[in-house]
Amino acid sequence: MSTADAGAPGRKTVRTFQDMKARGERIAALTAYDVTFARMVEQAGVDLVLVGDSLGQVVLGYDSTVPVTLDDMIHHGRAVRRGAPNSFLVIDMPFLTYQVTPEEALRNCGRVLQETGADAVKLEGGGPPVLDAIRKVVAAGIPVMGHLGLTPQSVAALGGYRVQGREPAAAQRILAQADDLEGAGCFALVLELVPAPLAGQVTEAVGIPTIGIGAGVGCDGQVLVTYDALGLNPGFRPRFLRTFADLATEADRGIRSYIEAVRSGEYPDADHSFEADS
C-alpha cells in the first residue's frame, strides 16, 4: 500500500484521482505556502494542495524557482500540512534534488515525506535522469506527480517562459515523455503552458490524470497559484490566468484605512482597549 493510499480518514488518495479521471470529474488544485492559505483552500474543498517551488518567486522574492532549497520546501510544506491536515498534499522537489542520482532523489524525496507529512512529491521533466529517479522513488512507495511542458527549473534552457510543444517535433516529444512518465509510475501529470489541442491529446493518451496550467480545458484538472487566482500579484497577467477575486485592491484599501486611523488617533478607540481591573 502506498503512502497516499494509507492517508488520514477522508483524505483523497492516488486512487481517488484515478477514479475521478475515469468518471470525467474535474480535479481542482491550488497552491499554498503557509498555514493561513492552507486552511482556506482546504475549507473551500479543493481536491489537491500543491506546495510549489513557485514559492521562490511568490513568497521569497527570487527571480526564478532555481534558488529554492530543499529546506525551504520542507519548511513551507510543514506549515501547509498543519493548515490542511486532511488534504492530499503534493510538494515540489526543487532544482538539483533529484537530477544527480536516483539514490539522492530517493533520499531527498523520502526526507520530504518524512518531515512534512505530504502525500506525494512532484518532479519536473521527462528525460532519462528524471525517469530513473522516478522509478527509484516510486519503487520505494513514494507517489510521484510528473510535470511536462514549461518546466520552470529549466526555463533558461527553454529560452524563457513561453508555450512549449507548438512545433510538431516538440509536440511528439511531449507525447512520448508523457507515456514514459506514466510507465515510470507517475500517478498524475502537470501540463504547463502547452497548446490546448496537445494537452487534450496527452490526456487521451495516458491513463493517469493530467492537471493543466495554461494548457486548456482538455486536461482532467487545473491548478493555479492561489496568489495569482486571488489577484494578489497584480503585475502578473498571463493569458491563461483568470483572477477570481481582487484581494490586492482590498488589501491596499484596508492597509491605508489602518494607517489613517492610527495617524488620526481614531484607532484604537474605547471599544478596542482594555479597562483597568476594578
PDB file of C-alpha atoms in Angstrom:
ATOM      1  CA  MET A   1       0.000   0.000   0.000  1.00  0.00           C
ATOM      2  CA  SER A   2       1.393   3.419  -0.943  1.00  0.00           C
ATOM      3  CA  THR A   3       1.785   6.343   1.428  1.00  0.00           C
ATOM      4  CA  ALA A   4      -1.097   8.135  -0.275  1.00  0.00           C
ATOM      5  CA  ASP A   5      -3.462   5.190  -0.055  1.00  0.00           C
ATOM      6  CA  ALA A   6      -2.814   4.998   3.688  1.00  0.00           C
ATOM      7  CA  GLY A   7      -3.768   8.633   4.310  1.00  0.00           C
ATOM      8  CA  ALA A   8      -5.946  10.129   7.027  1.00  0.00           C
ATOM      9  CA  PRO A   9      -9.671   9.303   7.040  1.00  0.00           C
ATOM     10  CA  GLY A  10     -11.461  11.332   4.385  1.00  0.00           C
ATOM     11  CA  ARG A  11      -8.252  12.391   2.659  1.00  0.00           C
ATOM     12  CA  LYS A  12      -8.141  11.827  -1.077  1.00  0.00           C
ATOM     13  CA  THR A  13      -5.666   9.254  -2.378  1.00  0.00           C
ATOM     14  CA  VAL A  14      -3.870   8.377  -5.579  1.00  0.00           C
ATOM     15  CA  ARG A  15      -6.772   6.059  -6.383  1.00  0.00           C
ATOM     16  CA  THR A  16      -9.252   8.901  -5.845  1.00  0.00           C
ATOM     17  CA  PHE A  17      -7.704  10.882  -8.692  1.00  0.00           C
ATOM     18  CA  GLN A  18      -7.598   7.882 -10.985  1.00  0.00           C
ATOM     19  CA  ASP A  19     -11.290   7.300 -10.304  1.00  0.00           C
ATOM     20  CA  MET A  20     -12.055  10.980 -10.919  1.00  0.00           C
ATOM     21  CA  LYS A  21     -10.403  10.766 -14.335  1.00  0.00           C
ATOM     22  CA  ALA A  22     -12.387   7.622 -15.156  1.00  0.00           C
ATOM     23  CA  ARG A  23     -15.646   9.383 -14.220  1.00  0.00           C
ATOM     24  CA  GLY A  24     -14.769  12.573 -16.078  1.00  0.00           C
ATOM     25  CA  GLU A  25     -14.841  14.500 -12.802  1.00  0.00           C
ATOM     26  CA  ARG A  26     -12.624  17.595 -12.860  1.00  0.00           C
ATOM     27  CA  ILE A  27      -9.805  17.947 -10.333  1.00  0.00           C
ATOM     28  CA  ALA A  28      -9.385  21.396  -8.754  1.00  0.00           C
ATOM     29  CA  ALA A  29      -5.901  22.061  -7.369  1.00  0.00           C
ATOM     30  CA  LEU A  30      -4.356  25.169  -5.813  1.00  0.00           C
ATOM     31  CA  THR A  31      -1.031  26.106  -4.279  1.00  0.00           C
ATOM     32  CA  ALA A  32      -0.417  27.017  -0.660  1.00  0.00           C
ATOM     33  CA  TYR A  33       2.767  28.100   1.077  1.00  0.00           C
ATOM     34  CA  ASP A  34       1.647  28.852   4.625  1.00  0.00           C
ATOM     35  CA  VAL A  35      -0.854  27.781   7.254  1.00  0.00           C
ATOM     36  CA  THR A  36      -3.345  30.597   6.571  1.00  0.00           C
ATOM     37  CA  PHE A  37      -3.841  29.880   2.880  1.00  0.00           C
ATOM     38  CA  ALA A  38      -3.687  26.143   3.531  1.00  0.00           C
ATOM     39  CA  ARG A  39      -6.637  26.429   5.904  1.00  0.00           C
ATOM     40  CA  MET A  40      -8.608  28.482   3.395  1.00  0.00           C
ATOM     41  CA  VAL A  41      -8.123  26.188   0.413  1.00  0.00           C
ATOM     42  CA  GLU A  42      -8.879  23.088   2.491  1.00  0.00           C
ATOM     43  CA  GLN A  43     -12.028  24.603   3.983  1.00  0.00           C
ATOM     44  CA  ALA A  44     -13.171  25.617   0.495  1.00  0.00           C
ATOM     45  CA  GLY A  45     -12.943  21.987  -0.620  1.00  0.00           C
ATOM     46  CA  VAL A  46     -10.013  21.960  -3.046  1.00  0.00           C
ATOM     47  CA  ASP A  47      -9.099  18.455  -4.260  1.00  0.00           C
ATOM     48  CA  LEU A  48      -5.316  18.760  -4.119  1.00  0.00           C
ATOM     49  CA  VAL A  49      -2.914  21.214  -2.477  1.00  0.00           C
ATOM     50  CA  LEU A  50       0.465  21.846  -4.079  1.00  0.00           C
ATOM     51  CA  VAL A  51       3.385  23.406  -2.233  1.00  0.00           C
ATOM     52  CA  GLY A  52       5.034  24.628  -5.407  1.00  0.00           C
ATOM     53  CA  ASP A  53       8.604  25.791  -5.715  1.00  0.00           C
ATOM     54  CA  SER A  54       6.891  28.864  -7.141  1.00  0.00           C
ATOM     55  CA  LEU A  55       7.173  29.978  -3.524  1.00  0.00           C
ATOM     56  CA  GLY A  56      10.618  31.184  -4.604  1.00  0.00           C
ATOM     57  CA  GLN A  57       9.006  33.987  -6.583  1.00  0.00           C
ATOM     58  CA  VAL A  58       5.689  34.373  -4.784  1.00  0.00           C
ATOM     59  CA  VAL A  59       6.912  34.292  -1.174  1.00  0.00           C
ATOM     60  CA  LEU A  60      10.700  34.591  -1.130  1.00  0.00           C
ATOM     61  CA  GLY A  61      11.195  37.207  -3.850  1.00  0.00           C
ATOM     62  CA  TYR A  62      13.562  35.313  -6.163  1.00  0.00           C
ATOM     63  CA  ASP A  63      13.536  35.813  -9.941  1.00  0.00           C
ATOM     64  CA  SER A  64      13.010  32.094 -10.584  1.00  0.00           C
ATOM     65  CA  THR A  65      12.462  28.787  -8.813  1.00  0.00           C
ATOM     66  CA  VAL A  66      16.118  27.750  -9.126  1.00  0.00           C
ATOM     67  CA  PRO A  67      17.372  29.235  -5.803  1.00  0.00           C
ATOM     68  CA  VAL A  68      14.735  27.379  -3.760  1.00  0.00           C
ATOM     69  CA  THR A  69      16.283  24.781  -1.447  1.00  0.00           C
ATOM     70  CA  LEU A  70      15.081  21.504  -0.031  1.00  0.00           C
ATOM     71  CA  ASP A  71      14.964  23.080   3.413  1.00  0.00           C
ATOM     72  CA  ASP A  72      12.729  25.868   2.016  1.00  0.00           C
ATOM     73  CA  MET A  73      10.273  23.309   0.662  1.00  0.00           C
ATOM     74  CA  ILE A  74      10.241  21.320   3.890  1.00  0.00           C
ATOM     75  CA  HIS A  75       9.757  24.452   5.999  1.00  0.00           C
ATOM     76  CA  HIS A  76       6.758  25.604   3.963  1.00  0.00           C
ATOM     77  CA  GLY A  77       5.439  22.063   3.499  1.00  0.00           C
ATOM     78  CA  ARG A  78       5.235  21.582   7.264  1.00  0.00           C
ATOM     79  CA  ALA A  79       3.255  24.799   7.621  1.00  0.00           C
ATOM     80  CA  VAL A  80       0.836  23.801   4.865  1.00  0.00           C
ATOM     81  CA  ARG A  81       0.277  20.372   6.365  1.00  0.00           C
ATOM     82  CA  ARG A  82      -0.561  21.965   9.720  1.00  0.00           C
ATOM     83  CA  GLY A  83      -3.101  24.191   7.976  1.00  0.00           C
ATOM     84  CA  ALA A  84      -4.520  21.481   5.716  1.00  0.00           C
ATOM     85  CA  PRO A  85      -4.299  18.222   7.689  1.00  0.00           C
ATOM     86  CA  ASN A  86      -6.976  16.466   5.635  1.00  0.00           C
ATOM     87  CA  SER A  87      -5.905  17.490   2.119  1.00  0.00           C
ATOM     88  CA  PHE A  88      -3.937  15.476  -0.411  1.00  0.00           C
ATOM     89  CA  LEU A  89      -0.642  17.342  -0.294  1.00  0.00           C
ATOM     90  CA  VAL A  90       1.988  17.371  -3.053  1.00  0.00           C
ATOM     91  CA  ILE A  91       5.361  19.060  -2.616  1.00  0.00           C
ATOM     92  CA  ASP A  92       7.651  20.157  -5.433  1.00  0.00           C
ATOM     93  CA  MET A  93      11.183  18.803  -5.365  1.00  0.00           C
ATOM     94  CA  PRO A  94      13.480  21.760  -6.009  1.00  0.00           C
ATOM     95  CA  PHE A  95      16.310  22.100  -8.502  1.00  0.00           C
ATOM     96  CA  LEU A  96      19.136  19.529  -8.221  1.00  0.00           C
ATOM     97  CA  THR A  97      17.470  17.475  -5.501  1.00  0.00           C
ATOM     98  CA  TYR A  98      16.552  14.630  -7.882  1.00  0.00           C
ATOM     99  CA  GLN A  99      18.566  15.058 -11.094  1.00  0.00           C
ATOM    100  CA  VAL A 100      22.012  13.964  -9.860  1.00  0.00           C
ATOM    101  CA  THR A 101      21.451  10.293  -8.982  1.00  0.00           C
ATOM    102  CA  PRO A 102      18.372   8.141  -8.330  1.00  0.00           C
ATOM    103  CA  GLU A 103      19.753   7.342  -4.878  1.00  0.00           C
ATOM    104  CA  GLU A 104      19.998  11.013  -3.965  1.00  0.00           C
ATOM    105  CA  ALA A 105      16.498  11.574  -5.354  1.00  0.00           C
ATOM    106  CA  LEU A 106      15.155   8.813  -3.121  1.00  0.00           C
ATOM    107  CA  ARG A 107      16.849  10.221  -0.024  1.00  0.00           C
ATOM    108  CA  ASN A 108      15.556  13.708  -0.686  1.00  0.00           C
ATOM    109  CA  CYS A 109      12.012  12.648  -1.577  1.00  0.00           C
ATOM    110  CA  GLY A 110      11.902  10.395   1.465  1.00  0.00           C
ATOM    111  CA  ARG A 111      13.017  13.240   3.661  1.00  0.00           C
ATOM    112  CA  VAL A 112      10.259  15.476   2.294  1.00  0.00           C
ATOM    113  CA  LEU A 113       7.530  12.953   3.083  1.00  0.00           C
ATOM    114  CA  GLN A 114       9.010  12.043   6.442  1.00  0.00           C
ATOM    115  CA  GLU A 115       9.446  15.642   7.629  1.00  0.00           C
ATOM    116  CA  THR A 116       6.293  17.248   6.209  1.00  0.00           C
ATOM    117  CA  GLY A 117       3.609  14.558   6.195  1.00  0.00           C
ATOM    118  CA  ALA A 118       2.985  15.150   2.490  1.00  0.00           C
ATOM    119  CA  ASP A 119       1.261  12.530   0.363  1.00  0.00           C
ATOM    120  CA  ALA A 120       3.378  12.866  -2.780  1.00  0.00           C
ATOM    121  CA  VAL A 121       6.189  14.755  -4.481  1.00  0.00           C
ATOM    122  CA  LYS A 122       6.392  16.398  -7.897  1.00  0.00           C
ATOM    123  CA  LEU A 123       9.382  16.141 -10.243  1.00  0.00           C
ATOM    124  CA  GLU A 124       9.857  18.186 -13.409  1.00  0.00           C
ATOM    125  CA  GLY A 125      10.900  16.857 -16.791  1.00  0.00           C
ATOM    126  CA  GLY A 126      10.773  13.641 -18.778  1.00  0.00           C
ATOM    127  CA  GLY A 127      14.344  12.831 -19.773  1.00  0.00           C
ATOM    128  CA  PRO A 128      16.349   9.749 -18.729  1.00  0.00           C
ATOM    129  CA  PRO A 129      17.775  11.145 -15.458  1.00  0.00           C
ATOM    130  CA  VAL A 130      14.327  12.139 -14.226  1.00  0.00           C
ATOM    131  CA  LEU A 131      12.758   8.853 -15.335  1.00  0.00           C
ATOM    132  CA  ASP A 132      15.438   6.901 -13.470  1.00  0.00           C
ATOM    133  CA  ALA A 133      14.782   8.973 -10.357  1.00  0.00           C
ATOM    134  CA  ILE A 134      11.024   8.478 -10.611  1.00  0.00           C
ATOM    135  CA  ARG A 135      11.373   4.707 -10.935  1.00  0.00           C
ATOM    136  CA  LYS A 136      13.586   4.591  -7.860  1.00  0.00           C
ATOM    137  CA  VAL A 137      11.282   6.816  -5.808  1.00  0.00           C
ATOM    138  CA  VAL A 138       8.080   5.035  -6.846  1.00  0.00           C
ATOM    139  CA  ALA A 139       9.651   1.636  -6.152  1.00  0.00           C
ATOM    140  CA  ALA A 140      10.195   2.805  -2.566  1.00  0.00           C
ATOM    141  CA  GLY A 141       6.479   3.538  -2.187  1.00  0.00           C
ATOM    142  CA  ILE A 142       6.534   7.319  -2.682  1.00  0.00           C
ATOM    143  CA  PRO A 143       3.841   8.644  -5.059  1.00  0.00           C
ATOM    144  CA  VAL A 144       5.225  10.931  -7.775  1.00  0.00           C
ATOM    145  CA  MET A 145       3.488  13.556  -9.895  1.00  0.00           C
ATOM    146  CA  GLY A 146       5.207  14.409 -13.188  1.00  0.00           C
ATOM    147  CA  HIS A 147       5.471  17.788 -14.897  1.00  0.00           C
ATOM    148  CA  LEU A 148       5.886  18.494 -18.627  1.00  0.00           C
ATOM    149  CA  GLY A 149       5.680  21.474 -20.963  1.00  0.00           C
ATOM    150  CA  LEU A 150       7.151  24.563 -19.402  1.00  0.00           C
ATOM    151  CA  THR A 151       9.346  23.259 -16.604  1.00  0.00           C
ATOM    152  CA  PRO A 152      10.326  26.385 -14.631  1.00  0.00           C
ATOM    153  CA  GLN A 153      13.528  24.886 -13.192  1.00  0.00           C
ATOM    154  CA  SER A 154      14.790  24.580 -16.793  1.00  0.00           C
ATOM    155  CA  VAL A 155      13.474  27.922 -18.029  1.00  0.00           C
ATOM    156  CA  ALA A 156      16.923  29.148 -19.092  1.00  0.00           C
ATOM    157  CA  ALA A 157      17.415  26.117 -21.330  1.00  0.00           C
ATOM    158  CA  LEU A 158      13.891  26.519 -22.737  1.00  0.00           C
ATOM    159  CA  GLY A 159      14.521  30.094 -23.797  1.00  0.00           C
ATOM    160  CA  GLY A 160      12.235  31.769 -21.290  1.00  0.00           C
ATOM    161  CA  TYR A 161       8.637  31.464 -20.130  1.00  0.00           C
ATOM    162  CA  ARG A 162       6.923  30.506 -23.372  1.00  0.00           C
ATOM    163  CA  VAL A 163       4.462  27.927 -24.651  1.00  0.00           C
ATOM    164  CA  GLN A 164       6.036  24.527 -25.285  1.00  0.00           C
ATOM    165  CA  GLY A 165       5.069  21.941 -27.907  1.00  0.00           C
ATOM    166  CA  ARG A 166       3.891  24.171 -30.744  1.00  0.00           C
ATOM    167  CA  GLU A 167       6.236  22.617 -33.285  1.00  0.00           C
ATOM    168  CA  PRO A 168       5.398  19.052 -34.426  1.00  0.00           C
ATOM    169  CA  ALA A 169       8.668  17.579 -33.153  1.00  0.00           C
ATOM    170  CA  ALA A 170       8.255  19.250 -29.758  1.00  0.00           C
ATOM    171  CA  ALA A 171       4.653  18.054 -29.539  1.00  0.00           C
ATOM    172  CA  GLN A 172       5.701  14.487 -30.300  1.00  0.00           C
ATOM    173  CA  ARG A 173       8.400  14.710 -27.652  1.00  0.00           C
ATOM    174  CA  ILE A 174       5.872  15.786 -25.009  1.00  0.00           C
ATOM    175  CA  LEU A 175       3.526  12.970 -26.011  1.00  0.00           C
ATOM    176  CA  ALA A 176       6.349  10.447 -25.789  1.00  0.00           C
ATOM    177  CA  GLN A 177       7.544  11.820 -22.451  1.00  0.00           C
ATOM    178  CA  ALA A 178       4.031  11.663 -21.023  1.00  0.00           C
ATOM    179  CA  ASP A 179       3.894   7.980 -21.920  1.00  0.00           C
ATOM    180  CA  ASP A 180       7.332   7.482 -20.377  1.00  0.00           C
ATOM    181  CA  LEU A 181       6.292   9.199 -17.138  1.00  0.00           C
ATOM    182  CA  GLU A 182       3.217   7.020 -16.852  1.00  0.00           C
ATOM    183  CA  GLY A 183       5.367   3.968 -17.485  1.00  0.00           C
ATOM    184  CA  ALA A 184       7.830   5.075 -14.809  1.00  0.00           C
ATOM    185  CA  GLY A 185       4.993   5.090 -12.281  1.00  0.00           C
ATOM    186  CA  CYS A 186       3.726   8.679 -12.026  1.00  0.00           C
ATOM    187  CA  PHE A 187       0.189   8.843 -10.645  1.00  0.00           C
ATOM    188  CA  ALA A 188      -0.598  12.192 -12.308  1.00  0.00           C
ATOM    189  CA  LEU A 189       0.947  14.733 -14.639  1.00  0.00           C
ATOM    190  CA  VAL A 190       1.049  18.531 -14.693  1.00  0.00           C
ATOM    191  CA  LEU A 191       0.981  20.087 -18.174  1.00  0.00           C
ATOM    192  CA  GLU A 192       2.171  23.698 -18.098  1.00  0.00           C
ATOM    193  CA  LEU A 193       1.971  26.154 -20.998  1.00  0.00           C
ATOM    194  CA  VAL A 194       1.245  23.728 -23.806  1.00  0.00           C
ATOM    195  CA  PRO A 195      -1.270  24.239 -26.635  1.00  0.00           C
ATOM    196  CA  ALA A 196      -4.763  23.125 -25.696  1.00  0.00           C
ATOM    197  CA  PRO A 197      -5.046  20.548 -28.533  1.00  0.00           C
ATOM    198  CA  LEU A 198      -1.779  18.912 -27.467  1.00  0.00           C
ATOM    199  CA  ALA A 199      -2.846  18.816 -23.822  1.00  0.00           C
ATOM    200  CA  GLY A 200      -6.058  17.126 -24.940  1.00  0.00           C
ATOM    201  CA  GLN A 201      -4.064  14.555 -26.899  1.00  0.00           C
ATOM    202  CA  VAL A 202      -1.872  13.799 -23.910  1.00  0.00           C
ATOM    203  CA  THR A 203      -4.914  13.486 -21.652  1.00  0.00           C
ATOM    204  CA  GLU A 204      -6.495  10.977 -24.013  1.00  0.00           C
ATOM    205  CA  ALA A 205      -3.263   9.060 -24.488  1.00  0.00           C
ATOM    206  CA  VAL A 206      -2.378   8.440 -20.854  1.00  0.00           C
ATOM    207  CA  GLY A 207      -4.274   6.589 -18.160  1.00  0.00           C
ATOM    208  CA  ILE A 208      -3.231   8.966 -15.394  1.00  0.00           C
ATOM    209  CA  PRO A 209      -4.877  12.317 -14.614  1.00  0.00           C
ATOM    210  CA  THR A 210      -3.475  15.456 -16.234  1.00  0.00           C
ATOM    211  CA  ILE A 211      -3.526  18.751 -14.357  1.00  0.00           C
ATOM    212  CA  GLY A 212      -3.253  21.795 -16.587  1.00  0.00           C
ATOM    213  CA  ILE A 213      -1.930  25.279 -16.060  1.00  0.00           C
ATOM    214  CA  GLY A 214      -2.103  27.260 -19.256  1.00  0.00           C
ATOM    215  CA  ALA A 215      -2.991  24.042 -21.101  1.00  0.00           C
ATOM    216  CA  GLY A 216      -6.668  24.472 -21.942  1.00  0.00           C
ATOM    217  CA  VAL A 217      -9.841  22.723 -20.889  1.00  0.00           C
ATOM    218  CA  GLY A 218      -8.937  19.261 -22.176  1.00  0.00           C
ATOM    219  CA  CYS A 219      -6.978  18.304 -19.072  1.00  0.00           C
ATOM    220  CA  ASP A 220      -8.510  16.271 -16.249  1.00  0.00           C
ATOM    221  CA  GLY A 221      -7.976  19.124 -13.816  1.00  0.00           C
ATOM    222  CA  GLN A 222      -6.487  22.553 -13.312  1.00  0.00           C
ATOM    223  CA  VAL A 223      -4.009  24.166 -10.920  1.00  0.00           C
ATOM    224  CA  LEU A 224      -3.266  27.830 -10.284  1.00  0.00           C
ATOM    225  CA  VAL A 225      -1.030  29.705  -7.915  1.00  0.00           C
ATOM    226  CA  THR A 226      -3.502  30.873  -5.282  1.00  0.00           C
ATOM    227  CA  TYR A 227      -1.916  34.324  -5.036  1.00  0.00           C
ATOM    228  CA  ASP A 228      -2.465  34.761  -8.785  1.00  0.00           C
ATOM    229  CA  ALA A 229      -6.016  33.411  -8.757  1.00  0.00           C
ATOM    230  CA  LEU A 230      -6.970  35.830  -5.970  1.00  0.00           C
ATOM    231  CA  GLY A 231      -5.428  38.885  -7.620  1.00  0.00           C
ATOM    232  CA  LEU A 232      -2.609  39.262  -5.101  1.00  0.00           C
ATOM    233  CA  ASN A 233       0.007  39.523  -7.851  1.00  0.00           C
ATOM    234  CA  PRO A 234      -1.466  42.381  -9.916  1.00  0.00           C
ATOM    235  CA  GLY A 235       1.553  42.765 -12.197  1.00  0.00           C
ATOM    236  CA  PHE A 236       1.247  39.166 -13.413  1.00  0.00           C
ATOM    237  CA  ARG A 237      -1.404  38.724 -16.112  1.00  0.00           C
ATOM    238  CA  PRO A 238      -0.570  35.865 -18.486  1.00  0.00           C
ATOM    239  CA  ARG A 239      -3.228  34.881 -21.000  1.00  0.00           C
ATOM    240  CA  PHE A 240      -4.156  31.672 -19.180  1.00  0.00           C
ATOM    241  CA  LEU A 241      -4.837  33.344 -15.827  1.00  0.00           C
ATOM    242  CA  ARG A 242      -8.311  34.286 -14.682  1.00  0.00           C
ATOM    243  CA  THR A 243      -8.424  36.204 -11.403  1.00  0.00           C
ATOM    244  CA  PHE A 244     -11.325  35.077  -9.236  1.00  0.00           C
ATOM    245  CA  ALA A 245     -11.003  37.879  -6.681  1.00  0.00           C
ATOM    246  CA  ASP A 246      -9.214  41.220  -6.334  1.00  0.00           C
ATOM    247  CA  LEU A 247      -7.595  40.885  -2.941  1.00  0.00           C
ATOM    248  CA  ALA A 248      -4.729  43.223  -3.788  1.00  0.00           C
ATOM    249  CA  THR A 249      -7.161  46.129  -4.069  1.00  0.00           C
ATOM    250  CA  GLU A 250      -8.957  45.135  -0.878  1.00  0.00           C
ATOM    251  CA  ALA A 251      -5.684  44.723   0.999  1.00  0.00           C
ATOM    252  CA  ASP A 252      -4.460  48.131  -0.169  1.00  0.00           C
ATOM    253  CA  ARG A 253      -7.712  49.712   0.952  1.00  0.00           C
ATOM    254  CA  GLY A 254      -7.518  48.049   4.351  1.00  0.00           C
ATOM    255  CA  ILE A 255      -3.874  48.965   4.942  1.00  0.00           C
ATOM    256  CA  ARG A 256      -4.470  52.589   4.014  1.00  0.00           C
ATOM    257  CA  SER A 257      -7.514  52.732   6.300  1.00  0.00           C
ATOM    258  CA  TYR A 258      -5.439  51.365   9.165  1.00  0.00           C
ATOM    259  CA  ILE A 259      -2.662  53.925   8.637  1.00  0.00           C
ATOM    260  CA  GLU A 260      -5.185  56.777   8.508  1.00  0.00           C
ATOM    261  CA  ALA A 261      -6.937  55.575  11.680  1.00  0.00           C
ATOM    262  CA  VAL A 262      -3.659  55.311  13.609  1.00  0.00           C
ATOM    263  CA  ARG A 263      -2.405  58.727  12.498  1.00  0.00           C
ATOM    264  CA  SER A 264      -5.712  60.413  13.307  1.00  0.00           C
ATOM    265  CA  GLY A 265      -5.968  58.796  16.742  1.00  0.00           C
ATOM    266  CA  GLU A 266      -9.262  57.145  15.804  1.00  0.00           C
ATOM    267  CA  TYR A 267      -7.717  53.700  16.424  1.00  0.00           C
ATOM    268  CA  PRO A 268      -7.594  52.228  18.955  1.00  0.00           C
ATOM    269  CA  ASP A 269     -10.776  53.624  20.487  1.00  0.00           C
ATOM    270  CA  ALA A 270     -12.524  52.621  23.713  1.00  0.00           C
ATOM    271  CA  ASP A 271     -14.092  49.579  22.079  1.00  0.00           C
ATOM    272  CA  HIS A 272     -10.641  48.252  21.232  1.00  0.00           C
ATOM    273  CA  SER A 273      -8.925  48.995  24.571  1.00  0.00           C
ATOM    274  CA  PHE A 274      -8.935  47.276  27.954  1.00  0.00           C
ATOM    275  CA  GLU A 275     -10.201  48.776  31.232  1.00  0.00           C
ATOM    276  CA  ALA A 276      -8.254  48.549  34.465  1.00  0.00           C
ATOM    277  CA  ASP A 277      -9.395  45.847  36.881  1.00  0.00           C
ATOM    278  CA  SER A 278     -11.991  47.100  39.330  1.00  0.00           C
TER     279      SER A 278
END
